[in-house]
Amino acid sequence: MILQIDDLVKHYGPVRAVDGLSLEIGQGEVLGLVGESGSGKSTVGRCVLRLTEPTSGAIRLDGRDITHLSRRRLRPLRRDMHIVFQDPYSSLNPRFTIEQIVGEPLLRHQAATRLEVGGRVAAMLEKVGLRPETRGRFPHELSGGQRQRVGLARALILGPKLVVADEPVSALDVSVQASVLNLINDLQRDLGFSCLFITHDLSVVEFLADRIAVMYLGRIVESGPTAEIFAEPRHPYTQALLSAAPVPDPVRQRRRRRIVLGGDVPSPVDPPAGCRFHTRCPLAYDACRTVEPELTDPRGGGHPAACHLVTADRVPDAASPR
Ligand code: SF4
């Protein structure tokens, strides 16, 4: 396993952003972590990279416990993990040229001499589909899609084992989103890094992720192989997310029953008792308000869900409430 997270908790004062979450990412695997805003998914990414300190739980990178490593001891491991942010503009220093931005990790980790940096940057820019002359440009001279390619080049130049991609395409125009997603897919296959891909949009990870984990109010409510999640979403929340995702086929789109969830995600300061999803679930019944469902896999297939109504022979259907 490249990444192992056990019972991760991150509270910001009274806010229980992540509240007991476990997941694993294998060598060369892409895990899509999906949830609405406020689900805690970005906090998971920030804890993994130790950009924020976990409250409790354990994080292992390639077998090594990094949960409480000091900054100094963490520094060499920063070569192995990198983040791609949502907004490429605010994450690139506007006063630096693209060569300085992409080459900086090489110099910081003494992975190349000053003489070598130019060549390494040029090769990396080519890999992400940018022309060599981009090296001398500044971030404001590039389009949003080009800037996100620069962000990718910077994240990948040290050959990390793990890339955390936090909504890497959601700030881009729809027309460029697909090309950047295809690029990430190609780079991942080519370079073989593992990836935690964080997104609010299930359709974004359909072709990219090997597995998907769906988050709601700081916990995972369902996880499994991507094809399985799309073929048989087991948790009512996943069913609702899927019903809202656009489908390219207009016939399928018309046939589909949309599940409209009432209200917003409740406050993570005081999550609902019982099943955290019960205030919005069309199938909620008495037990849901008091008994918290465990993440279990009665139907098998490495596809657990946290819902009382998932049993060995039955999957609930949130589109047909009783
Ligand atoms: Fe809905 Fe109850 Fe299942 Fe929670 S446990 S998802 S409230 S049916």
PDB file of C-alpha atoms in Angstrom, residues 26-312:
ATOM      1  CA  GLY A  26      -2.409   0.705  -3.617  1.00  0.00           C
ATOM      2  CA  GLN A  27       0.632   1.078  -5.836  1.00  0.00           C
ATOM      3  CA  GLY A  28      -0.332   2.873  -9.049  1.00  0.00           C
ATOM      4  CA  GLU A  29      -3.968   3.081  -7.997  1.00  0.00           C
ATOM      5  CA  VAL A  30      -6.276   6.092  -8.425  1.00  0.00           C
ATOM      6  CA  LEU A  31      -8.854   6.585  -5.674  1.00  0.00           C
ATOM      7  CA  GLY A  32     -11.626   9.097  -6.294  1.00  0.00           C
ATOM      8  CA  LEU A  33     -12.742  10.718  -3.032  1.00  0.00           C
ATOM      9  CA  VAL A  34     -16.156  12.202  -3.729  1.00  0.00           C
ATOM     10  CA  GLY A  35     -18.447  14.427  -1.683  1.00  0.00           C
ATOM     11  CA  GLU A  36     -20.267  17.741  -1.569  1.00  0.00           C
ATOM     12  CA  SER A  37     -18.586  20.826  -0.198  1.00  0.00           C
ATOM     13  CA  GLY A  38     -18.489  20.516   3.579  1.00  0.00           C
ATOM     14  CA  SER A  39     -18.020  16.730   3.472  1.00  0.00           C
ATOM     15  CA  GLY A  40     -14.431  17.006   4.713  1.00  0.00           C
ATOM     16  CA  LYS A  41     -12.798  15.578   1.599  1.00  0.00           C
ATOM     17  CA  SER A  42     -10.254  18.383   1.150  1.00  0.00           C
ATOM     18  CA  THR A  43      -9.311  18.128   4.817  1.00  0.00           C
ATOM     19  CA  VAL A  44      -8.405  14.469   4.215  1.00  0.00           C
ATOM     20  CA  GLY A  45      -6.030  15.547   1.419  1.00  0.00           C
ATOM     21  CA  ARG A  46      -4.480  18.236   3.581  1.00  0.00           C
ATOM     22  CA  CYS A  47      -3.949  15.782   6.466  1.00  0.00           C
ATOM     23  CA  VAL A  48      -2.330  13.226   4.145  1.00  0.00           C
ATOM     24  CA  LEU A  49       0.211  15.819   3.036  1.00  0.00           C
ATOM     25  CA  ARG A  50       0.506  17.096   6.592  1.00  0.00           C
ATOM     26  CA  LEU A  51      -0.471  20.576   5.471  1.00  0.00           C
ATOM     27  CA  THR A  52      -2.713  20.389   8.506  1.00  0.00           C
ATOM     28  CA  GLU A  53      -2.147  18.320  11.654  1.00  0.00           C
ATOM     29  CA  PRO A  54      -4.542  15.401  12.219  1.00  0.00           C
ATOM     30  CA  THR A  55      -6.349  15.377  15.579  1.00  0.00           C
ATOM     31  CA  SER A  56      -5.984  11.591  15.838  1.00  0.00           C
ATOM     32  CA  GLY A  57      -5.666   8.473  13.706  1.00  0.00           C
ATOM     33  CA  ALA A  58      -2.741   7.215  11.643  1.00  0.00           C
ATOM     34  CA  ILE A  59      -1.415   7.990   8.169  1.00  0.00           C
ATOM     35  CA  ARG A  60       1.152   5.696   6.566  1.00  0.00           C
ATOM     36  CA  LEU A  61       3.010   6.530   3.381  1.00  0.00           C
ATOM     37  CA  ASP A  62       4.611   3.486   1.778  1.00  0.00           C
ATOM     38  CA  GLY A  63       4.480   1.662   5.123  1.00  0.00           C
ATOM     39  CA  ARG A  64       5.955   4.507   7.159  1.00  0.00           C
ATOM     40  CA  ASP A  65       3.909   6.230   9.842  1.00  0.00           C
ATOM     41  CA  ILE A  66       4.039   9.938   8.986  1.00  0.00           C
ATOM     42  CA  THR A  67       1.219  11.087  11.291  1.00  0.00           C
ATOM     43  CA  HIS A  68       3.451  12.823  13.799  1.00  0.00           C
ATOM     44  CA  LEU A  69       6.766  13.250  11.980  1.00  0.00           C
ATOM     45  CA  SER A  70       8.427  16.588  12.662  1.00  0.00           C
ATOM     46  CA  ARG A  71       8.738  19.075   9.798  1.00  0.00           C
ATOM     47  CA  ARG A  72      12.436  18.285   9.527  1.00  0.00           C
ATOM     48  CA  ARG A  73      11.906  14.536   9.253  1.00  0.00           C
ATOM     49  CA  LEU A  74       9.004  15.046   6.897  1.00  0.00           C
ATOM     50  CA  ARG A  75      11.050  17.150   4.466  1.00  0.00           C
ATOM     51  CA  PRO A  76      12.762  14.299   2.572  1.00  0.00           C
ATOM     52  CA  LEU A  77       9.404  12.520   2.258  1.00  0.00           C
ATOM     53  CA  ARG A  78       7.935  15.567   0.524  1.00  0.00           C
ATOM     54  CA  ARG A  79       9.626  14.252  -2.621  1.00  0.00           C
ATOM     55  CA  ASP A  80       7.271  11.300  -2.552  1.00  0.00           C
ATOM     56  CA  MET A  81       3.982  13.163  -2.314  1.00  0.00           C
ATOM     57  CA  HIS A  82       2.701  16.232  -4.036  1.00  0.00           C
ATOM     58  CA  ILE A  83      -0.508  18.181  -4.362  1.00  0.00           C
ATOM     59  CA  VAL A  84      -2.281  19.683  -7.358  1.00  0.00           C
ATOM     60  CA  PHE A  85      -4.609  22.473  -6.255  1.00  0.00           C
ATOM     61  CA  GLN A  86      -7.967  23.515  -7.575  1.00  0.00           C
ATOM     62  CA  ASP A  87      -7.008  27.020  -8.530  1.00  0.00           C
ATOM     63  CA  PRO A  88      -3.771  26.939 -10.482  1.00  0.00           C
ATOM     64  CA  TYR A  89      -3.542  30.723 -10.505  1.00  0.00           C
ATOM     65  CA  SER A  90      -3.363  31.275  -6.765  1.00  0.00           C
ATOM     66  CA  SER A  91      -1.018  28.327  -6.289  1.00  0.00           C
ATOM     67  CA  LEU A  92       1.640  29.599  -8.722  1.00  0.00           C
ATOM     68  CA  ASN A  93       3.905  32.447  -7.587  1.00  0.00           C
ATOM     69  CA  PRO A  94       3.127  35.314 -10.021  1.00  0.00           C
ATOM     70  CA  ARG A  95       6.636  36.766  -9.851  1.00  0.00           C
ATOM     71  CA  PHE A  96       8.371  33.560 -10.938  1.00  0.00           C
ATOM     72  CA  THR A  97       8.825  32.282 -14.466  1.00  0.00           C
ATOM     73  CA  ILE A  98       7.381  28.886 -15.347  1.00  0.00           C
ATOM     74  CA  GLU A  99      10.901  27.442 -15.314  1.00  0.00           C
ATOM     75  CA  GLN A 100      11.468  28.720 -11.786  1.00  0.00           C
ATOM     76  CA  ILE A 101       8.087  27.394 -10.637  1.00  0.00           C
ATOM     77  CA  VAL A 102       8.438  23.935 -12.149  1.00  0.00           C
ATOM     78  CA  GLY A 103      12.150  23.627 -11.352  1.00  0.00           C
ATOM     79  CA  GLU A 104      11.950  24.830  -7.740  1.00  0.00           C
ATOM     80  CA  PRO A 105      11.240  21.385  -6.182  1.00  0.00           C
ATOM     81  CA  LEU A 106      14.320  19.993  -7.992  1.00  0.00           C
ATOM     82  CA  LEU A 107      16.563  22.592  -6.384  1.00  0.00           C
ATOM     83  CA  ARG A 108      14.886  22.436  -2.977  1.00  0.00           C
ATOM     84  CA  HIS A 109      15.432  18.685  -2.791  1.00  0.00           C
ATOM     85  CA  GLN A 110      18.836  18.875  -4.485  1.00  0.00           C
ATOM     86  CA  ALA A 111      17.558  16.496  -7.144  1.00  0.00           C
ATOM     87  CA  ALA A 112      19.288  18.423  -9.957  1.00  0.00           C
ATOM     88  CA  THR A 113      22.053  20.992 -10.372  1.00  0.00           C
ATOM     89  CA  ARG A 114      21.256  24.492 -11.612  1.00  0.00           C
ATOM     90  CA  LEU A 115      22.665  23.487 -14.997  1.00  0.00           C
ATOM     91  CA  GLU A 116      20.391  20.477 -15.251  1.00  0.00           C
ATOM     92  CA  VAL A 117      17.181  22.220 -14.223  1.00  0.00           C
ATOM     93  CA  GLY A 118      16.436  23.810 -17.619  1.00  0.00           C
ATOM     94  CA  GLY A 119      16.577  20.484 -19.442  1.00  0.00           C
ATOM     95  CA  ARG A 120      14.511  18.662 -16.818  1.00  0.00           C
ATOM     96  CA  VAL A 121      11.863  21.409 -16.866  1.00  0.00           C
ATOM     97  CA  ALA A 122      11.700  21.397 -20.674  1.00  0.00           C
ATOM     98  CA  ALA A 123      11.207  17.615 -20.711  1.00  0.00           C
ATOM     99  CA  MET A 124       8.475  17.832 -18.069  1.00  0.00           C
ATOM    100  CA  LEU A 125       6.692  20.662 -19.894  1.00  0.00           C
ATOM    101  CA  GLU A 126       6.651  18.535 -23.021  1.00  0.00           C
ATOM    102  CA  LYS A 127       5.086  15.671 -21.052  1.00  0.00           C
ATOM    103  CA  VAL A 128       2.241  17.932 -19.922  1.00  0.00           C
ATOM    104  CA  GLY A 129       1.704  19.268 -23.450  1.00  0.00           C
ATOM    105  CA  LEU A 130       3.319  22.705 -23.125  1.00  0.00           C
ATOM    106  CA  ARG A 131       5.786  24.183 -25.611  1.00  0.00           C
ATOM    107  CA  PRO A 132       9.424  24.629 -24.538  1.00  0.00           C
ATOM    108  CA  GLU A 133       9.164  28.432 -24.858  1.00  0.00           C
ATOM    109  CA  THR A 134       6.598  28.430 -22.022  1.00  0.00           C
ATOM    110  CA  ARG A 135       9.626  28.184 -19.718  1.00  0.00           C
ATOM    111  CA  GLY A 136      10.293  31.899 -19.842  1.00  0.00           C
ATOM    112  CA  ARG A 137       6.687  32.990 -19.393  1.00  0.00           C
ATOM    113  CA  PHE A 138       4.901  34.143 -16.244  1.00  0.00           C
ATOM    114  CA  PRO A 139       1.668  32.576 -14.866  1.00  0.00           C
ATOM    115  CA  HIS A 140      -0.505  35.572 -15.882  1.00  0.00           C
ATOM    116  CA  GLU A 141       0.502  35.076 -19.526  1.00  0.00           C
ATOM    117  CA  LEU A 142      -1.051  31.590 -19.606  1.00  0.00           C
ATOM    118  CA  SER A 143      -4.646  30.355 -19.865  1.00  0.00           C
ATOM    119  CA  GLY A 144      -6.318  28.484 -16.983  1.00  0.00           C
ATOM    120  CA  GLY A 145      -5.756  25.130 -18.685  1.00  0.00           C
ATOM    121  CA  GLN A 146      -2.081  25.916 -19.326  1.00  0.00           C
ATOM    122  CA  ARG A 147      -1.613  26.986 -15.721  1.00  0.00           C
ATOM    123  CA  GLN A 148      -3.064  23.712 -14.480  1.00  0.00           C
ATOM    124  CA  ARG A 149      -0.599  21.910 -16.776  1.00  0.00           C
ATOM    125  CA  VAL A 150       2.172  23.888 -15.075  1.00  0.00           C
ATOM    126  CA  GLY A 151       0.751  22.810 -11.703  1.00  0.00           C
ATOM    127  CA  LEU A 152       0.920  19.196 -12.861  1.00  0.00           C
ATOM    128  CA  ALA A 153       4.472  19.579 -14.157  1.00  0.00           C
ATOM    129  CA  ARG A 154       5.558  20.995 -10.803  1.00  0.00           C
ATOM    130  CA  ALA A 155       3.789  18.210  -8.897  1.00  0.00           C
ATOM    131  CA  LEU A 156       5.348  15.477 -11.028  1.00  0.00           C
ATOM    132  CA  ILE A 157       8.890  16.690 -11.611  1.00  0.00           C
ATOM    133  CA  LEU A 158      10.318  14.799  -8.623  1.00  0.00           C
ATOM    134  CA  GLY A 159       8.556  11.569  -9.604  1.00  0.00           C
ATOM    135  CA  PRO A 160       6.305  11.344  -6.515  1.00  0.00           C
ATOM    136  CA  LYS A 161       4.753   8.071  -5.383  1.00  0.00           C
ATOM    137  CA  LEU A 162       1.516   9.796  -4.425  1.00  0.00           C
ATOM    138  CA  VAL A 163      -0.265  12.767  -5.965  1.00  0.00           C
ATOM    139  CA  VAL A 164      -3.168  14.400  -4.157  1.00  0.00           C
ATOM    140  CA  ALA A 165      -5.299  16.176  -6.755  1.00  0.00           C
ATOM    141  CA  ASP A 166      -7.793  18.475  -5.002  1.00  0.00           C
ATOM    142  CA  GLU A 167     -10.563  19.406  -7.469  1.00  0.00           C
ATOM    143  CA  PRO A 168      -7.917  19.958 -10.171  1.00  0.00           C
ATOM    144  CA  VAL A 169     -10.376  20.778 -12.948  1.00  0.00           C
ATOM    145  CA  SER A 170     -13.330  22.403 -11.209  1.00  0.00           C
ATOM    146  CA  ALA A 171     -11.999  25.963 -11.671  1.00  0.00           C
ATOM    147  CA  LEU A 172     -11.491  25.399 -15.416  1.00  0.00           C
ATOM    148  CA  ASP A 173     -13.911  26.034 -18.281  1.00  0.00           C
ATOM    149  CA  VAL A 174     -15.909  22.937 -19.123  1.00  0.00           C
ATOM    150  CA  SER A 175     -14.273  22.898 -22.560  1.00  0.00           C
ATOM    151  CA  VAL A 176     -10.772  22.472 -21.063  1.00  0.00           C
ATOM    152  CA  GLN A 177     -11.737  20.143 -18.236  1.00  0.00           C
ATOM    153  CA  ALA A 178     -11.802  17.050 -20.452  1.00  0.00           C
ATOM    154  CA  SER A 179      -8.372  17.719 -21.944  1.00  0.00           C
ATOM    155  CA  VAL A 180      -6.790  18.192 -18.500  1.00  0.00           C
ATOM    156  CA  LEU A 181      -8.501  15.029 -17.193  1.00  0.00           C
ATOM    157  CA  ASN A 182      -7.230  13.070 -20.194  1.00  0.00           C
ATOM    158  CA  LEU A 183      -3.771  14.418 -19.555  1.00  0.00           C
ATOM    159  CA  ILE A 184      -3.868  13.345 -15.888  1.00  0.00           C
ATOM    160  CA  ASN A 185      -5.039   9.912 -17.013  1.00  0.00           C
ATOM    161  CA  ASP A 186      -2.208   9.585 -19.566  1.00  0.00           C
ATOM    162  CA  LEU A 187       0.428  10.827 -17.123  1.00  0.00           C
ATOM    163  CA  GLN A 188      -0.774   8.461 -14.438  1.00  0.00           C
ATOM    164  CA  ARG A 189      -0.535   5.471 -16.771  1.00  0.00           C
ATOM    165  CA  ASP A 190       2.809   6.591 -18.092  1.00  0.00           C
ATOM    166  CA  LEU A 191       4.462   7.486 -14.771  1.00  0.00           C
ATOM    167  CA  GLY A 192       2.574   5.056 -12.529  1.00  0.00           C
ATOM    168  CA  PHE A 193       2.046   7.329  -9.517  1.00  0.00           C
ATOM    169  CA  SER A 194      -0.780   6.613  -7.076  1.00  0.00           C
ATOM    170  CA  CYS A 195      -3.410   9.298  -6.819  1.00  0.00           C
ATOM    171  CA  LEU A 196      -5.979  10.559  -4.338  1.00  0.00           C
ATOM    172  CA  PHE A 197      -8.341  12.434  -6.620  1.00  0.00           C
ATOM    173  CA  ILE A 198     -10.704  14.681  -4.646  1.00  0.00           C
ATOM    174  CA  THR A 199     -13.849  15.917  -6.374  1.00  0.00           C
ATOM    175  CA  HIS A 200     -17.469  16.928  -5.774  1.00  0.00           C
ATOM    176  CA  ASP A 201     -18.401  15.550  -9.201  1.00  0.00           C
ATOM    177  CA  LEU A 202     -18.710  11.779  -9.560  1.00  0.00           C
ATOM    178  CA  SER A 203     -18.712  11.949 -13.349  1.00  0.00           C
ATOM    179  CA  VAL A 204     -15.199  13.449 -13.315  1.00  0.00           C
ATOM    180  CA  VAL A 205     -13.702  10.286 -11.799  1.00  0.00           C
ATOM    181  CA  GLU A 206     -15.660   7.702 -13.767  1.00  0.00           C
ATOM    182  CA  PHE A 207     -12.899   7.125 -16.306  1.00  0.00           C
ATOM    183  CA  LEU A 208      -9.985   8.067 -14.107  1.00  0.00           C
ATOM    184  CA  ALA A 209     -10.416   6.267 -10.799  1.00  0.00           C
ATOM    185  CA  ASP A 210      -9.913   2.566 -10.121  1.00  0.00           C
ATOM    186  CA  ARG A 211     -11.934   2.873  -6.942  1.00  0.00           C
ATOM    187  CA  ILE A 212     -14.271   5.460  -5.474  1.00  0.00           C
ATOM    188  CA  ALA A 213     -14.956   6.425  -1.865  1.00  0.00           C
ATOM    189  CA  VAL A 214     -18.006   8.595  -1.178  1.00  0.00           C
ATOM    190  CA  MET A 215     -17.831  10.931   1.818  1.00  0.00           C
ATOM    191  CA  TYR A 216     -20.626  12.525   3.796  1.00  0.00           C
ATOM    192  CA  LEU A 217     -20.122  14.708   6.880  1.00  0.00           C
ATOM    193  CA  GLY A 218     -16.623  13.519   7.693  1.00  0.00           C
ATOM    194  CA  ARG A 219     -17.143   9.792   7.103  1.00  0.00           C
ATOM    195  CA  ILE A 220     -17.076   7.368   4.198  1.00  0.00           C
ATOM    196  CA  VAL A 221     -20.565   6.087   3.386  1.00  0.00           C
ATOM    197  CA  GLU A 222     -19.669   3.822   0.457  1.00  0.00           C
ATOM    198  CA  SER A 223     -16.580   2.650  -1.385  1.00  0.00           C
ATOM    199  CA  GLY A 224     -15.777   0.171  -4.103  1.00  0.00           C
ATOM    200  CA  PRO A 225     -14.421  -0.406  -7.600  1.00  0.00           C
ATOM    201  CA  THR A 226     -15.533   2.418  -9.911  1.00  0.00           C
ATOM    202  CA  ALA A 227     -17.486   0.196 -12.315  1.00  0.00           C
ATOM    203  CA  GLU A 228     -19.327  -1.376  -9.359  1.00  0.00           C
ATOM    204  CA  ILE A 229     -20.243   1.987  -7.852  1.00  0.00           C
ATOM    205  CA  PHE A 230     -21.711   3.129 -11.159  1.00  0.00           C
ATOM    206  CA  ALA A 231     -23.468  -0.183 -11.876  1.00  0.00           C
ATOM    207  CA  GLU A 232     -24.899  -0.716  -8.378  1.00  0.00           C
ATOM    208  CA  PRO A 233     -24.675   2.328  -6.110  1.00  0.00           C
ATOM    209  CA  ARG A 234     -25.697   0.939  -2.724  1.00  0.00           C
ATOM    210  CA  HIS A 235     -25.963   3.960  -0.442  1.00  0.00           C
ATOM    211  CA  PRO A 236     -28.903   6.339  -0.976  1.00  0.00           C
ATOM    212  CA  TYR A 237     -26.485   9.291  -0.930  1.00  0.00           C
ATOM    213  CA  THR A 238     -24.371   7.799  -3.727  1.00  0.00           C
ATOM    214  CA  GLN A 239     -27.565   7.106  -5.666  1.00  0.00           C
ATOM    215  CA  ALA A 240     -28.542  10.769  -5.307  1.00  0.00           C
ATOM    216  CA  LEU A 241     -25.102  12.004  -6.393  1.00  0.00           C
ATOM    217  CA  LEU A 242     -25.192   9.722  -9.422  1.00  0.00           C
ATOM    218  CA  SER A 243     -28.701  10.787 -10.375  1.00  0.00           C
ATOM    219  CA  ALA A 244     -27.527  14.406 -10.481  1.00  0.00           C
ATOM    220  CA  ALA A 245     -24.425  13.745 -12.607  1.00  0.00           C
ATOM    221  CA  PRO A 246     -24.822  14.550 -16.304  1.00  0.00           C
ATOM    222  CA  VAL A 247     -25.044  11.575 -18.672  1.00  0.00           C
ATOM    223  CA  PRO A 248     -23.783  12.090 -22.231  1.00  0.00           C
ATOM    224  CA  ASP A 249     -26.432   9.773 -23.717  1.00  0.00           C
ATOM    225  CA  PRO A 250     -29.717  11.768 -24.059  1.00  0.00           C
ATOM    226  CA  VAL A 251     -31.903   8.624 -24.012  1.00  0.00           C
ATOM    227  CA  ARG A 252     -30.368   7.407 -20.767  1.00  0.00           C
ATOM    228  CA  GLN A 253     -30.592  10.955 -19.423  1.00  0.00           C
ATOM    229  CA  ARG A 254     -34.373  11.115 -20.063  1.00  0.00           C
ATOM    230  CA  ARG A 255     -35.035   7.686 -18.594  1.00  0.00           C
ATOM    231  CA  ARG A 256     -33.183   8.433 -15.444  1.00  0.00           C
ATOM    232  CA  ARG A 257     -35.039   9.318 -12.272  1.00  0.00           C
ATOM    233  CA  ARG A 258     -33.560  12.285 -10.536  1.00  0.00           C
ATOM    234  CA  ILE A 259     -33.284  12.049  -6.754  1.00  0.00           C
ATOM    235  CA  VAL A 260     -33.592  15.503  -5.261  1.00  0.00           C
ATOM    236  CA  LEU A 261     -32.122  15.791  -1.782  1.00  0.00           C
ATOM    237  CA  GLY A 262     -33.816  18.186   0.598  1.00  0.00           C
ATOM    238  CA  GLY A 263     -31.764  20.854   2.352  1.00  0.00           C
ATOM    239  CA  ASP A 264     -28.036  21.319   2.662  1.00  0.00           C
ATOM    240  CA  VAL A 265     -25.357  19.198   4.271  1.00  0.00           C
ATOM    241  CA  PRO A 266     -25.965  19.613   8.052  1.00  0.00           C
ATOM    242  CA  SER A 267     -23.337  21.437  10.089  1.00  0.00           C
ATOM    243  CA  PRO A 268     -20.294  19.337  10.981  1.00  0.00           C
ATOM    244  CA  VAL A 269     -20.339  21.082  14.376  1.00  0.00           C
ATOM    245  CA  ASP A 270     -23.300  18.977  15.436  1.00  0.00           C
ATOM    246  CA  PRO A 271     -23.801  16.055  13.025  1.00  0.00           C
ATOM    247  CA  PRO A 272     -27.191  14.303  13.195  1.00  0.00           C
ATOM    248  CA  ALA A 273     -27.467  11.320  15.557  1.00  0.00           C
ATOM    249  CA  GLY A 274     -27.885   7.833  14.113  1.00  0.00           C
ATOM    250  CA  CYS A 275     -27.201   7.827  10.382  1.00  0.00           C
ATOM    251  CA  ARG A 276     -25.677  11.197   9.534  1.00  0.00           C
ATOM    252  CA  PHE A 277     -27.588  11.214   6.277  1.00  0.00           C
ATOM    253  CA  HIS A 278     -31.037  10.679   7.833  1.00  0.00           C
ATOM    254  CA  THR A 279     -32.083  14.368   7.672  1.00  0.00           C
ATOM    255  CA  ARG A 280     -31.909  14.218   3.857  1.00  0.00           C
ATOM    256  CA  CYS A 281     -32.467  10.561   3.058  1.00  0.00           C
ATOM    257  CA  PRO A 282     -35.736   9.790   1.228  1.00  0.00           C
ATOM    258  CA  LEU A 283     -35.695   6.281   2.764  1.00  0.00           C
ATOM    259  CA  ALA A 284     -35.022   7.225   6.400  1.00  0.00           C
ATOM    260  CA  TYR A 285     -37.054   5.329   9.006  1.00  0.00           C
ATOM    261  CA  ASP A 286     -37.079   5.243  12.818  1.00  0.00           C
ATOM    262  CA  ALA A 287     -33.882   3.268  13.403  1.00  0.00           C
ATOM    263  CA  CYS A 288     -31.930   5.670  11.161  1.00  0.00           C
ATOM    264  CA  ARG A 289     -32.444   8.478  13.681  1.00  0.00           C
ATOM    265  CA  THR A 290     -30.855   6.606  16.557  1.00  0.00           C
ATOM    266  CA  VAL A 291     -28.646   3.760  15.322  1.00  0.00           C
ATOM    267  CA  GLU A 292     -25.541   4.616  13.336  1.00  0.00           C
ATOM    268  CA  PRO A 293     -25.054   2.183  10.418  1.00  0.00           C
ATOM    269  CA  GLU A 294     -21.616   0.636  10.088  1.00  0.00           C
ATOM    270  CA  LEU A 295     -19.638   0.497   6.868  1.00  0.00           C
ATOM    271  CA  THR A 296     -20.153  -3.167   6.010  1.00  0.00           C
ATOM    272  CA  ASP A 297     -20.152  -5.293   2.883  1.00  0.00           C
ATOM    273  CA  PRO A 298     -22.976  -7.867   3.179  1.00  0.00           C
ATOM    274  CA  ARG A 299     -23.240  -8.209  -0.616  1.00  0.00           C
ATOM    275  CA  GLY A 300     -19.501  -8.659  -1.126  1.00  0.00           C
ATOM    276  CA  GLY A 301     -17.347  -7.425  -3.969  1.00  0.00           C
ATOM    277  CA  GLY A 302     -15.156  -5.166  -1.830  1.00  0.00           C
ATOM    278  CA  HIS A 303     -17.995  -2.654  -1.960  1.00  0.00           C
ATOM    279  CA  PRO A 304     -19.081  -1.658   1.565  1.00  0.00           C
ATOM    280  CA  ALA A 305     -21.839   0.845   2.364  1.00  0.00           C
ATOM    281  CA  ALA A 306     -23.048   2.402   5.617  1.00  0.00           C
ATOM    282  CA  CYS A 307     -26.826   1.977   5.407  1.00  0.00           C
ATOM    283  CA  HIS A 308     -29.213  -0.215   7.397  1.00  0.00           C
ATOM    284  CA  LEU A 309     -31.103  -1.113   4.233  1.00  0.00           C
ATOM    285  CA  VAL A 310     -28.164  -2.714   2.413  1.00  0.00           C
ATOM    286  CA  THR A 311     -28.396  -6.464   3.035  1.00  0.00           C
ATOM    287  CA  ALA A 312     -27.041  -9.582   1.346  1.00  0.00           C
TER     288      ALA A 312
END
